[in-house]
Amino acid sequence: MDRLYGLPLDEFTSARNELARELKRSGDAAAAERVRKLEKPTRSAGAINRAVRRKRRDAKRLLDAAAKLGEAQEKLIEGGERRLVDQAVERERAAVDRLMADVEAELGRDGEPSETMLDRARATLHAVATNPELRDELEAGRFTKDHEAVGLGGLVAGGRPRAPRKQPAAERGDA
């Protein structure tokens, strides 16, 4: 199945259907049905998948940078230094830029990519830093759709730490 997500998009559907037929002929109807239901990636997601497969080291850099950014944010929330978050953000941006060069080349194989398509791919790569579940998709090169960052973990827009939630007296046990 992983091979499917490394194919050019114009080959995905026919290869997926052929794999499903092979599985069904071999007697594995359940696997055939799972394969038949696999979603064809969007154009930008497909380009990310192919770039990740070609540039494993760049994908690993992004995964490492995303993890470090999350750690730096947690430390900031616990009273750490803003400087560590700023450095982690810069490493994450550099890792996204490096992988985006390959994603853009992949998108260019099918014609000139629009700015919107490039923005979608970049947003998906940035979303990896804010959504740990997407890290598995990136590592496997199995994105099927575009994603957007949903905030910065414990940080709100503007880069300031969220104020800790006040615990009601009844929950603290001093009511």
Short mmCIF file of C-alpha atoms in Angstrom, two decimals:
data_model
loop_
_atom_site.label_atom_id
_atom_site.label_comp_id
_atom_site.label_asym_id
_atom_site.label_seq_id
_atom_site.Cartn_x
_atom_site.Cartn_y
_atom_site.Cartn_z
CA MET A 1 0.00 0.00 0.00
CA ASP A 2 2.81 2.42 0.77
CA ARG A 3 3.99 2.15 -2.83
CA LEU A 4 0.68 3.66 -3.95
CA TYR A 5 1.36 6.93 -2.16
CA GLY A 6 4.68 7.31 -3.93
CA LEU A 7 3.14 7.10 -7.38
CA PRO A 8 2.29 10.04 -9.62
CA LEU A 9 -1.35 10.96 -9.03
CA ASP A 10 -2.45 9.96 -12.51
CA GLU A 11 -1.35 6.37 -11.71
CA PHE A 12 -2.82 6.15 -8.19
CA THR A 13 -6.39 5.06 -8.92
CA SER A 14 -5.54 2.36 -11.46
CA ALA A 15 -2.72 0.98 -9.26
CA ARG A 16 -4.98 1.01 -6.19
CA ASN A 17 -7.76 -0.81 -8.05
CA GLU A 18 -5.33 -3.37 -9.46
CA LEU A 19 -3.89 -4.06 -6.00
CA ALA A 20 -7.41 -4.50 -4.63
CA ARG A 21 -8.20 -6.97 -7.44
CA GLU A 22 -5.01 -8.93 -6.74
CA LEU A 23 -5.80 -9.13 -3.04
CA LYS A 24 -9.33 -10.29 -3.76
CA ARG A 25 -8.11 -12.94 -6.21
CA SER A 26 -5.65 -14.20 -3.58
CA GLY A 27 -8.53 -14.65 -1.14
CA ASP A 28 -7.95 -11.64 1.12
CA ALA A 29 -11.28 -9.87 0.62
CA ALA A 30 -10.90 -7.76 3.78
CA ALA A 31 -7.54 -6.34 2.66
CA ALA A 32 -8.92 -5.81 -0.84
CA GLU A 33 -11.76 -3.75 0.60
CA ARG A 34 -9.36 -1.66 2.74
CA VAL A 35 -7.20 -0.95 -0.31
CA ARG A 36 -10.23 -0.10 -2.46
CA LYS A 37 -11.21 2.56 0.11
CA LEU A 38 -7.80 4.28 0.14
CA GLU A 39 -8.19 7.95 -0.73
CA LYS A 40 -6.36 9.44 -3.65
CA PRO A 41 -4.15 12.27 -2.36
CA THR A 42 -4.72 15.87 -3.30
CA ARG A 43 -2.14 17.20 -5.73
CA SER A 44 -0.20 18.98 -2.97
CA ALA A 45 -0.42 16.00 -0.59
CA GLY A 46 0.82 13.69 -3.34
CA ALA A 47 3.77 15.98 -4.00
CA ILE A 48 4.65 15.96 -0.30
CA ASN A 49 4.49 12.15 -0.25
CA ARG A 50 6.83 11.83 -3.21
CA ALA A 51 9.23 14.46 -1.84
CA VAL A 52 9.35 12.68 1.53
CA ARG A 53 10.23 9.41 -0.18
CA ARG A 54 13.03 11.04 -2.15
CA LYS A 55 14.37 13.21 0.65
CA ARG A 56 14.09 11.09 3.81
CA ARG A 57 16.80 13.14 5.52
CA ASP A 58 14.87 16.39 4.95
CA ALA A 59 11.67 14.78 6.26
CA LYS A 60 13.57 13.61 9.35
CA ARG A 61 14.87 17.15 9.89
CA LEU A 62 11.31 18.44 9.83
CA LEU A 63 10.12 15.77 12.25
CA ASP A 64 12.99 16.57 14.62
CA ALA A 65 12.36 20.31 14.35
CA ALA A 66 8.64 19.80 15.05
CA ALA A 67 9.42 17.76 18.16
CA LYS A 68 11.93 20.35 19.40
CA LEU A 69 9.41 23.14 18.84
CA GLY A 70 6.86 21.30 20.95
CA GLU A 71 9.43 20.81 23.72
CA ALA A 72 10.43 24.47 23.63
CA GLN A 73 6.79 25.54 23.87
CA GLU A 74 6.23 23.29 26.87
CA LYS A 75 9.31 24.74 28.59
CA LEU A 76 8.08 28.26 27.89
CA ILE A 77 4.72 27.48 29.45
CA GLU A 78 6.58 26.18 32.49
CA GLY A 79 8.49 29.46 32.77
CA GLY A 80 11.30 28.83 30.30
CA GLU A 81 12.93 31.25 27.91
CA ARG A 82 11.21 32.71 24.88
CA ARG A 83 14.55 32.58 23.06
CA LEU A 84 14.35 28.75 22.93
CA VAL A 85 10.97 28.92 21.22
CA ASP A 86 12.25 31.49 18.73
CA GLN A 87 15.21 29.24 17.88
CA ALA A 88 12.95 26.21 17.52
CA VAL A 89 10.58 28.16 15.25
CA GLU A 90 13.50 29.13 13.03
CA ARG A 91 14.68 25.50 12.79
CA GLU A 92 11.14 24.36 11.93
CA ARG A 93 10.79 27.04 9.25
CA ALA A 94 14.16 26.13 7.75
CA ALA A 95 13.19 22.45 7.68
CA VAL A 96 9.88 23.29 5.97
CA ASP A 97 11.68 25.49 3.43
CA ARG A 98 14.16 22.74 2.63
CA LEU A 99 11.44 20.13 2.05
CA MET A 100 9.25 22.65 0.18
CA ALA A 101 11.94 23.00 -2.49
CA ASP A 102 11.43 19.32 -3.30
CA VAL A 103 7.64 19.54 -3.00
CA GLU A 104 7.64 22.45 -5.44
CA ALA A 105 9.74 20.42 -7.88
CA GLU A 106 7.27 17.53 -7.57
CA LEU A 107 4.33 19.86 -8.19
CA GLY A 108 6.14 21.28 -11.21
CA ARG A 109 6.30 17.87 -12.87
CA ASP A 110 2.57 18.19 -13.59
CA GLY A 111 2.71 21.80 -14.74
CA GLU A 112 3.28 25.12 -13.05
CA PRO A 113 1.93 24.96 -9.47
CA SER A 114 -0.31 27.80 -8.37
CA GLU A 115 0.53 29.93 -5.35
CA THR A 116 -2.54 28.47 -3.66
CA MET A 117 -1.24 24.94 -4.17
CA LEU A 118 2.18 25.88 -2.83
CA ASP A 119 0.54 27.57 0.16
CA ARG A 120 -1.47 24.40 0.87
CA ALA A 121 1.64 22.24 0.77
CA ARG A 122 3.55 24.66 3.02
CA ALA A 123 0.63 24.83 5.48
CA THR A 124 0.50 21.02 5.59
CA LEU A 125 4.21 20.84 6.41
CA HIS A 126 3.85 23.49 9.13
CA ALA A 127 0.87 21.59 10.55
CA VAL A 128 3.25 18.72 11.34
CA ALA A 129 4.72 20.90 14.10
CA THR A 130 1.37 21.50 15.76
CA ASN A 131 -0.27 18.12 15.28
CA PRO A 132 1.70 15.07 16.43
CA GLU A 133 -0.71 12.75 14.56
CA LEU A 134 0.45 14.26 11.28
CA ARG A 135 4.05 13.32 12.07
CA ASP A 136 3.23 9.68 11.37
CA GLU A 137 1.68 10.62 8.02
CA LEU A 138 4.76 12.65 7.09
CA GLU A 139 7.16 9.92 8.13
CA ALA A 140 5.23 7.34 6.09
CA GLY A 141 4.69 9.72 3.17
CA ARG A 142 0.97 8.98 3.23
CA PHE A 143 -0.83 12.30 3.26
CA THR A 144 -4.17 12.23 1.46
CA LYS A 145 -5.34 15.78 2.10
CA ASP A 146 -4.11 19.23 2.97
CA HIS A 147 -3.85 20.36 6.58
CA GLU A 148 -3.45 23.61 8.44
CA ALA A 149 -1.69 24.36 11.67
CA VAL A 150 -4.22 24.62 14.47
CA GLY A 151 -2.24 26.86 16.77
CA LEU A 152 1.09 26.39 18.41
CA GLY A 153 0.47 23.76 21.01
CA GLY A 154 0.26 25.60 24.29
CA LEU A 155 0.81 28.99 22.70
CA VAL A 156 -1.80 31.32 21.33
CA ALA A 157 -1.43 33.54 18.30
CA GLY A 158 1.00 36.33 18.93
CA GLY A 159 3.50 34.04 20.62
CA ARG A 160 2.54 34.69 24.22
CA PRO A 161 2.01 31.81 26.59
CA ARG A 162 -1.52 31.08 27.58
CA ALA A 163 -2.30 32.00 31.17
CA PRO A 164 -2.67 28.90 33.31
CA ARG A 165 -6.25 27.92 33.94
CA LYS A 166 -7.35 28.81 37.45
CA GLN A 167 -8.57 25.78 39.26
CA PRO A 168 -11.86 26.38 41.08
CA ALA A 169 -11.64 26.24 44.88
CA ALA A 170 -13.95 23.20 44.92
CA GLU A 171 -11.51 21.28 42.67
CA ARG A 172 -8.52 22.32 44.80
CA GLY A 173 -10.28 21.04 47.89
CA ASP A 174 -10.19 24.34 49.82
CA ALA A 175 -13.83 25.33 49.36
#
